[in-house]
């Protein structure tokens, strides 16, 4: 599916975010809080960072999306995340899980699985190794950063995870894929400079949540978010990337703020079709 075949209403999602200014409740990690808040503000959303167990259920109830990020992890955070997630479930608010570092330690993996057992998660976004560990498949991972998961094609891994976890799954890397296990999209774009700025993956999950907050078709909304995010990175590098990661970070926030002015390039989003149980084909 090329960009010009993608539903026109979804191409306009960045403008809808600016018009609706959805409240995104982020339970994210201390490393990326400022960057995530500024990224959502640039996009046109309204971020709130609330973590206290005494208030997260109330905050989730009034939000348009809830993001649970496990970057700086503790038992208290997991308990609060479950409280927020359950409240979101009770009030029809979509929940987005970023299982940062799943597989790096047993605690991280079990924390993510605990949340998935207790909360109806709408979408899981991670790298291939994180997603593989959530479904019991081996994959090399170092620290909490991106890793590959054996030789499994990301699209097929994402489809297995979607079936196993009962949620949409987005795997991000050199190319991104998002699927419900049957339908899926491959997204090309982005820039390697994203890996030189901490928190770009965490912000991406929150950006997907912002798109999902204004579009109930979360699969298509997620694909659009991934595509626009990648194109913002390309524009940021063209403007300031040669200066280094600091300049790139500022240019990237600027690029997020004008996404509504730049329609997607043709070929950015490709529809994936399940081939009789033998995996995805383009």
mmCIF file of C-alpha atoms in Angstrom:
data_model
loop_
_atom_site.group_PDB
_atom_site.id
_atom_site.type_symbol
_atom_site.label_atom_id
_atom_site.label_comp_id
_atom_site.label_asym_id
_atom_site.label_seq_id
_atom_site.Cartn_x
_atom_site.Cartn_y
_atom_site.Cartn_z
ATOM 1 C CA UNK A 1 0.000 0.000 0.000
ATOM 2 C CA UNK A 2 1.582 3.257 -1.079
ATOM 3 C CA UNK A 3 1.040 6.497 0.769
ATOM 4 C CA UNK A 4 -1.385 7.825 -1.838
ATOM 5 C CA UNK A 5 -3.490 4.641 -1.361
ATOM 6 C CA UNK A 6 -3.517 5.035 2.419
ATOM 7 C CA UNK A 7 -6.904 6.417 3.581
ATOM 8 C CA UNK A 8 -6.849 10.192 3.234
ATOM 9 C CA UNK A 9 -8.302 10.659 6.691
ATOM 10 C CA UNK A 10 -5.296 8.896 8.190
ATOM 11 C CA UNK A 11 -2.853 10.955 6.151
ATOM 12 C CA UNK A 12 -4.363 13.949 7.993
ATOM 13 C CA UNK A 13 -3.833 12.497 11.477
ATOM 14 C CA UNK A 14 -1.111 15.016 12.452
ATOM 15 C CA UNK A 15 -3.587 17.828 11.789
ATOM 16 C CA UNK A 16 -6.273 16.040 13.793
ATOM 17 C CA UNK A 17 -3.874 15.755 16.731
ATOM 18 C CA UNK A 18 -3.276 19.505 16.651
ATOM 19 C CA UNK A 19 -6.996 20.189 16.450
ATOM 20 C CA UNK A 20 -8.017 17.785 19.228
ATOM 21 C CA UNK A 21 -4.937 18.057 21.483
ATOM 22 C CA UNK A 22 -5.457 14.632 23.105
ATOM 23 C CA UNK A 23 -4.307 14.139 26.683
ATOM 24 C CA UNK A 24 -1.642 11.418 26.769
ATOM 25 C CA UNK A 25 -0.941 9.952 30.210
ATOM 26 C CA UNK A 26 2.690 8.827 30.203
ATOM 27 C CA UNK A 27 4.093 6.565 32.876
ATOM 28 C CA UNK A 28 7.512 6.689 31.300
ATOM 29 C CA UNK A 29 11.077 6.535 32.586
ATOM 30 C CA UNK A 30 13.162 9.233 34.220
ATOM 31 C CA UNK A 31 15.726 9.257 31.401
ATOM 32 C CA UNK A 32 13.236 10.369 28.747
ATOM 33 C CA UNK A 33 10.517 12.295 30.590
ATOM 34 C CA UNK A 34 11.497 15.754 29.345
ATOM 35 C CA UNK A 35 12.147 14.632 25.772
ATOM 36 C CA UNK A 36 8.857 12.735 25.626
ATOM 37 C CA UNK A 37 6.858 15.672 26.960
ATOM 38 C CA UNK A 38 8.476 18.094 24.521
ATOM 39 C CA UNK A 39 7.989 15.684 21.627
ATOM 40 C CA UNK A 40 4.284 15.328 22.345
ATOM 41 C CA UNK A 41 3.914 19.079 22.726
ATOM 42 C CA UNK A 42 5.646 19.588 19.380
ATOM 43 C CA UNK A 43 3.246 17.110 17.811
ATOM 44 C CA UNK A 44 0.283 19.008 19.227
ATOM 45 C CA UNK A 45 -0.764 16.585 21.964
ATOM 46 C CA UNK A 46 -1.083 17.354 25.677
ATOM 47 C CA UNK A 47 1.294 15.237 27.780
ATOM 48 C CA UNK A 48 0.904 14.489 31.459
ATOM 49 C CA UNK A 49 3.429 12.536 33.498
ATOM 50 C CA UNK A 50 1.733 11.039 36.550
ATOM 51 C CA UNK A 51 3.207 8.126 38.498
ATOM 52 C CA UNK A 52 1.832 8.170 42.051
ATOM 53 C CA UNK A 53 -0.339 5.153 42.794
ATOM 54 C CA UNK A 54 -2.760 7.492 44.570
ATOM 55 C CA UNK A 55 -3.638 9.340 41.337
ATOM 56 C CA UNK A 56 -2.814 7.237 38.280
ATOM 57 C CA UNK A 57 -6.258 5.631 38.052
ATOM 58 C CA UNK A 58 -7.947 9.036 38.076
ATOM 59 C CA UNK A 59 -5.519 10.429 35.507
ATOM 60 C CA UNK A 60 -5.921 7.451 33.174
ATOM 61 C CA UNK A 61 -9.689 7.808 33.322
ATOM 62 C CA UNK A 62 -9.623 11.312 31.822
ATOM 63 C CA UNK A 63 -6.833 10.709 29.296
ATOM 64 C CA UNK A 64 -7.312 9.810 25.644
ATOM 65 C CA UNK A 65 -4.407 7.318 25.750
ATOM 66 C CA UNK A 66 -2.164 5.744 28.399
ATOM 67 C CA UNK A 67 1.495 4.824 27.837
ATOM 68 C CA UNK A 68 3.214 2.328 30.161
ATOM 69 C CA UNK A 69 7.009 2.430 29.755
ATOM 70 C CA UNK A 70 9.294 0.126 31.753
ATOM 71 C CA UNK A 71 12.593 1.950 31.231
ATOM 72 C CA UNK A 72 13.399 2.746 34.870
ATOM 73 C CA UNK A 73 11.668 -0.107 36.582
ATOM 74 C CA UNK A 74 10.487 -0.820 40.122
ATOM 75 C CA UNK A 75 7.823 -2.978 41.711
ATOM 76 C CA UNK A 76 5.990 0.181 42.740
ATOM 77 C CA UNK A 77 5.926 1.416 39.137
ATOM 78 C CA UNK A 78 4.513 -1.879 37.888
ATOM 79 C CA UNK A 79 1.756 -1.828 40.501
ATOM 80 C CA UNK A 80 0.888 1.762 39.603
ATOM 81 C CA UNK A 81 0.985 0.917 35.887
ATOM 82 C CA UNK A 82 -1.485 -1.911 36.424
ATOM 83 C CA UNK A 83 -3.771 0.441 38.342
ATOM 84 C CA UNK A 84 -3.619 2.986 35.517
ATOM 85 C CA UNK A 85 -4.129 0.308 32.888
ATOM 86 C CA UNK A 86 -7.159 -1.185 34.601
ATOM 87 C CA UNK A 87 -8.722 2.256 34.953
ATOM 88 C CA UNK A 88 -8.079 2.931 31.270
ATOM 89 C CA UNK A 89 -9.699 -0.403 30.392
ATOM 90 C CA UNK A 90 -12.756 0.461 32.475
ATOM 91 C CA UNK A 91 -13.201 3.766 30.635
ATOM 92 C CA UNK A 92 -12.402 2.713 27.082
ATOM 93 C CA UNK A 93 -8.993 4.387 26.943
ATOM 94 C CA UNK A 94 -6.365 2.604 24.794
ATOM 95 C CA UNK A 95 -3.215 1.395 26.564
ATOM 96 C CA UNK A 96 0.213 1.269 24.903
ATOM 97 C CA UNK A 97 3.055 -0.781 26.409
ATOM 98 C CA UNK A 98 6.771 -0.194 25.819
ATOM 99 C CA UNK A 99 8.557 -3.195 27.417
ATOM 100 C CA UNK A 100 11.958 -1.515 27.540
ATOM 101 C CA UNK A 101 14.720 -4.062 28.070
ATOM 102 C CA UNK A 102 12.495 -7.137 28.197
ATOM 103 C CA UNK A 103 14.969 -9.997 28.141
ATOM 104 C CA UNK A 104 17.790 -7.976 29.677
ATOM 105 C CA UNK A 105 16.787 -9.220 33.138
ATOM 106 C CA UNK A 106 14.216 -11.685 34.404
ATOM 107 C CA UNK A 107 12.553 -8.886 36.388
ATOM 108 C CA UNK A 108 11.986 -6.781 33.277
ATOM 109 C CA UNK A 109 10.526 -9.656 31.324
ATOM 110 C CA UNK A 110 8.221 -10.728 34.140
ATOM 111 C CA UNK A 111 7.115 -7.128 34.792
ATOM 112 C CA UNK A 112 6.012 -6.752 31.181
ATOM 113 C CA UNK A 113 4.219 -10.102 31.250
ATOM 114 C CA UNK A 114 2.563 -9.212 34.551
ATOM 115 C CA UNK A 115 1.122 -6.057 32.993
ATOM 116 C CA UNK A 116 -0.019 -7.993 29.935
ATOM 117 C CA UNK A 117 -1.842 -10.466 32.190
ATOM 118 C CA UNK A 118 -3.566 -7.786 34.250
ATOM 119 C CA UNK A 119 -4.304 -5.107 31.623
ATOM 120 C CA UNK A 120 -5.914 -5.255 28.177
ATOM 121 C CA UNK A 121 -3.070 -3.674 26.264
ATOM 122 C CA UNK A 122 -3.982 -2.198 22.879
ATOM 123 C CA UNK A 123 -0.480 -2.189 21.394
ATOM 124 C CA UNK A 124 3.016 -3.342 22.333
ATOM 125 C CA UNK A 125 5.947 -1.512 20.739
ATOM 126 C CA UNK A 126 9.496 -2.780 21.071
ATOM 127 C CA UNK A 127 12.545 -3.929 19.196
ATOM 128 C CA UNK A 128 12.784 -7.483 17.904
ATOM 129 C CA UNK A 129 14.649 -8.877 20.906
ATOM 130 C CA UNK A 130 12.221 -7.372 23.424
ATOM 131 C CA UNK A 131 9.202 -8.731 21.592
ATOM 132 C CA UNK A 132 10.812 -12.152 21.151
ATOM 133 C CA UNK A 133 11.411 -12.468 24.890
ATOM 134 C CA UNK A 134 7.772 -11.645 25.628
ATOM 135 C CA UNK A 135 6.701 -14.773 23.761
ATOM 136 C CA UNK A 136 9.491 -17.003 24.997
ATOM 137 C CA UNK A 137 11.706 -16.888 21.923
ATOM 138 C CA UNK A 138 15.439 -16.387 22.312
ATOM 139 C CA UNK A 139 17.111 -13.194 21.183
ATOM 140 C CA UNK A 140 20.309 -11.409 22.010
ATOM 141 C CA UNK A 141 19.881 -8.197 23.968
ATOM 142 C CA UNK A 142 22.431 -5.966 25.655
ATOM 143 C CA UNK A 143 21.296 -3.550 28.318
ATOM 144 C CA UNK A 144 17.962 -2.036 27.345
ATOM 145 C CA UNK A 145 18.832 -1.029 23.780
ATOM 146 C CA UNK A 146 17.856 -2.438 20.413
ATOM 147 C CA UNK A 147 18.709 -6.023 19.576
ATOM 148 C CA UNK A 148 17.917 -8.522 16.878
ATOM 149 C CA UNK A 149 15.982 -11.693 17.585
ATOM 150 C CA UNK A 150 17.806 -14.521 15.883
ATOM 151 C CA UNK A 151 17.013 -14.875 12.187
ATOM 152 C CA UNK A 152 13.251 -14.407 12.505
ATOM 153 C CA UNK A 153 11.806 -11.901 10.042
ATOM 154 C CA UNK A 154 10.365 -8.991 12.065
ATOM 155 C CA UNK A 155 6.981 -9.190 10.316
ATOM 156 C CA UNK A 156 6.547 -12.874 11.116
ATOM 157 C CA UNK A 157 7.822 -12.392 14.669
ATOM 158 C CA UNK A 158 5.356 -9.535 15.153
ATOM 159 C CA UNK A 159 2.508 -11.687 13.840
ATOM 160 C CA UNK A 160 3.372 -14.530 16.223
ATOM 161 C CA UNK A 161 3.564 -12.068 19.096
ATOM 162 C CA UNK A 162 0.236 -10.479 18.184
ATOM 163 C CA UNK A 163 -1.464 -13.886 18.253
ATOM 164 C CA UNK A 164 0.324 -14.925 21.449
ATOM 165 C CA UNK A 165 -0.291 -11.694 23.368
ATOM 166 C CA UNK A 166 -3.693 -10.824 21.924
ATOM 167 C CA UNK A 167 -2.695 -7.282 21.013
ATOM 168 C CA UNK A 168 -1.328 -5.202 18.177
ATOM 169 C CA UNK A 169 2.454 -5.439 17.965
ATOM 170 C CA UNK A 170 4.876 -2.940 16.435
ATOM 171 C CA UNK A 171 8.518 -3.939 15.990
ATOM 172 C CA UNK A 172 10.849 -1.077 15.166
ATOM 173 C CA UNK A 173 14.356 -1.131 13.744
ATOM 174 C CA UNK A 174 15.915 -0.479 10.348
ATOM 175 C CA UNK A 175 12.411 -1.040 9.005
ATOM 176 C CA UNK A 176 9.269 -0.973 11.108
ATOM 177 C CA UNK A 177 6.345 -3.371 11.075
ATOM 178 C CA UNK A 178 2.964 -3.268 12.786
ATOM 179 C CA UNK A 179 0.364 -6.044 12.756
ATOM 180 C CA UNK A 180 -2.683 -7.505 14.436
ATOM 181 C CA UNK A 181 -1.477 -10.965 13.470
ATOM 182 C CA UNK A 182 -3.444 -11.092 10.226
ATOM 183 C CA UNK A 183 -3.132 -7.669 8.636
ATOM 184 C CA UNK A 184 0.065 -5.700 8.755
ATOM 185 C CA UNK A 185 2.127 -2.820 7.393
ATOM 186 C CA UNK A 186 5.814 -2.447 6.634
ATOM 187 C CA UNK A 187 7.127 1.084 7.074
ATOM 188 C CA UNK A 188 10.339 2.262 5.453
ATOM 189 C CA UNK A 189 12.091 5.455 6.441
ATOM 190 C CA UNK A 190 13.745 6.942 9.469
ATOM 191 C CA UNK A 191 17.412 7.744 9.929
ATOM 192 C CA UNK A 192 20.287 6.100 11.864
ATOM 193 C CA UNK A 193 20.823 9.350 13.778
ATOM 194 C CA UNK A 194 17.763 8.428 15.849
ATOM 195 C CA UNK A 195 19.942 5.855 17.620
ATOM 196 C CA UNK A 196 22.307 8.619 18.771
ATOM 197 C CA UNK A 197 19.658 10.407 20.841
ATOM 198 C CA UNK A 198 18.398 8.663 23.953
ATOM 199 C CA UNK A 199 14.660 8.306 24.251
ATOM 200 C CA UNK A 200 13.651 8.330 20.594
ATOM 201 C CA UNK A 201 12.136 4.857 20.902
ATOM 202 C CA UNK A 202 10.259 5.784 24.055
ATOM 203 C CA UNK A 203 8.958 8.961 22.428
ATOM 204 C CA UNK A 204 7.874 6.904 19.422
ATOM 205 C CA UNK A 205 5.587 4.800 21.609
ATOM 206 C CA UNK A 206 3.991 7.971 22.956
ATOM 207 C CA UNK A 207 3.616 9.370 19.430
ATOM 208 C CA UNK A 208 1.849 6.156 18.371
ATOM 209 C CA UNK A 209 -0.433 6.646 21.383
ATOM 210 C CA UNK A 210 -1.203 10.211 20.288
ATOM 211 C CA UNK A 211 -2.152 8.998 16.815
ATOM 212 C CA UNK A 212 -4.268 6.252 18.366
ATOM 213 C CA UNK A 213 -5.971 8.772 20.623
ATOM 214 C CA UNK A 214 -7.584 10.474 17.617
ATOM 215 C CA UNK A 215 -8.154 7.405 15.395
ATOM 216 C CA UNK A 216 -9.944 4.251 16.594
ATOM 217 C CA UNK A 217 -8.370 2.099 13.848
ATOM 218 C CA UNK A 218 -5.203 1.559 15.865
ATOM 219 C CA UNK A 219 -3.470 -0.577 13.247
ATOM 220 C CA UNK A 220 -3.691 2.123 10.594
ATOM 221 C CA UNK A 221 -3.038 4.886 13.119
ATOM 222 C CA UNK A 222 0.101 3.100 14.275
ATOM 223 C CA UNK A 223 1.332 2.666 10.712
ATOM 224 C CA UNK A 224 0.805 6.354 10.028
ATOM 225 C CA UNK A 225 2.622 7.304 13.239
ATOM 226 C CA UNK A 226 5.625 5.138 12.355
ATOM 227 C CA UNK A 227 5.778 6.600 8.856
ATOM 228 C CA UNK A 228 5.501 10.225 9.937
ATOM 229 C CA UNK A 229 8.054 9.706 12.718
ATOM 230 C CA UNK A 230 10.566 8.285 10.272
ATOM 231 C CA UNK A 231 10.056 11.106 7.806
ATOM 232 C CA UNK A 232 10.500 13.669 10.585
ATOM 233 C CA UNK A 233 13.869 12.077 11.343
ATOM 234 C CA UNK A 234 14.935 12.348 7.701
ATOM 235 C CA UNK A 235 13.973 16.025 7.542
ATOM 236 C CA UNK A 236 15.737 16.698 10.836
ATOM 237 C CA UNK A 237 18.965 15.143 9.582
ATOM 238 C CA UNK A 238 18.791 17.085 6.329
ATOM 239 C CA UNK A 239 18.465 20.277 8.337
ATOM 240 C CA UNK A 240 20.937 19.777 11.169
ATOM 241 C CA UNK A 241 22.126 16.202 11.470
ATOM 242 C CA UNK A 242 25.621 16.835 10.183
ATOM 243 C CA UNK A 243 26.173 19.112 13.185
ATOM 244 C CA UNK A 244 25.767 16.199 15.592
ATOM 245 C CA UNK A 245 23.156 14.595 17.845
ATOM 246 C CA UNK A 246 22.441 17.724 19.875
ATOM 247 C CA UNK A 247 21.473 19.753 16.842
ATOM 248 C CA UNK A 248 19.618 16.766 15.415
ATOM 249 C CA UNK A 249 17.501 16.448 18.572
ATOM 250 C CA UNK A 250 16.370 20.063 18.325
ATOM 251 C CA UNK A 251 15.707 19.756 14.597
ATOM 252 C CA UNK A 252 13.744 16.565 15.210
ATOM 253 C CA UNK A 253 11.407 18.282 17.669
ATOM 254 C CA UNK A 254 10.935 21.046 15.107
ATOM 255 C CA UNK A 255 10.158 18.457 12.418
ATOM 256 C CA UNK A 256 7.542 16.813 14.637
ATOM 257 C CA UNK A 257 5.835 20.177 15.008
ATOM 258 C CA UNK A 258 5.267 20.547 11.254
ATOM 259 C CA UNK A 259 4.351 16.966 10.322
ATOM 260 C CA UNK A 260 0.912 18.154 9.228
ATOM 261 C CA UNK A 261 2.558 20.203 6.459
ATOM 262 C CA UNK A 262 4.411 17.264 4.892
ATOM 263 C CA UNK A 263 2.327 14.438 3.361
ATOM 264 C CA UNK A 264 3.906 11.000 3.402
ATOM 265 C CA UNK A 265 6.204 10.024 0.568
ATOM 266 C CA UNK A 266 4.861 7.385 -1.824
ATOM 267 C CA UNK A 267 6.059 3.915 -0.892
ATOM 268 C CA UNK A 268 6.617 4.703 2.784
ATOM 269 C CA UNK A 269 3.859 2.317 3.904
ATOM 270 C CA UNK A 270 3.475 -1.132 2.338
ATOM 271 C CA UNK A 271 0.580 -3.466 3.097
ATOM 272 C CA UNK A 272 1.573 -6.947 4.235
ATOM 273 C CA UNK A 273 -0.710 -9.878 3.518
ATOM 274 C CA UNK A 274 -0.700 -13.197 5.346
ATOM 275 C CA UNK A 275 0.119 -16.001 2.903
ATOM 276 C CA UNK A 276 -1.894 -19.059 3.966
ATOM 277 C CA UNK A 277 -0.181 -19.316 7.327
ATOM 278 C CA UNK A 278 3.293 -19.183 5.777
ATOM 279 C CA UNK A 279 4.039 -15.680 6.958
ATOM 280 C CA UNK A 280 3.640 -12.241 5.443
ATOM 281 C CA UNK A 281 4.225 -11.207 1.850
ATOM 282 C CA UNK A 282 4.202 -7.710 0.370
#
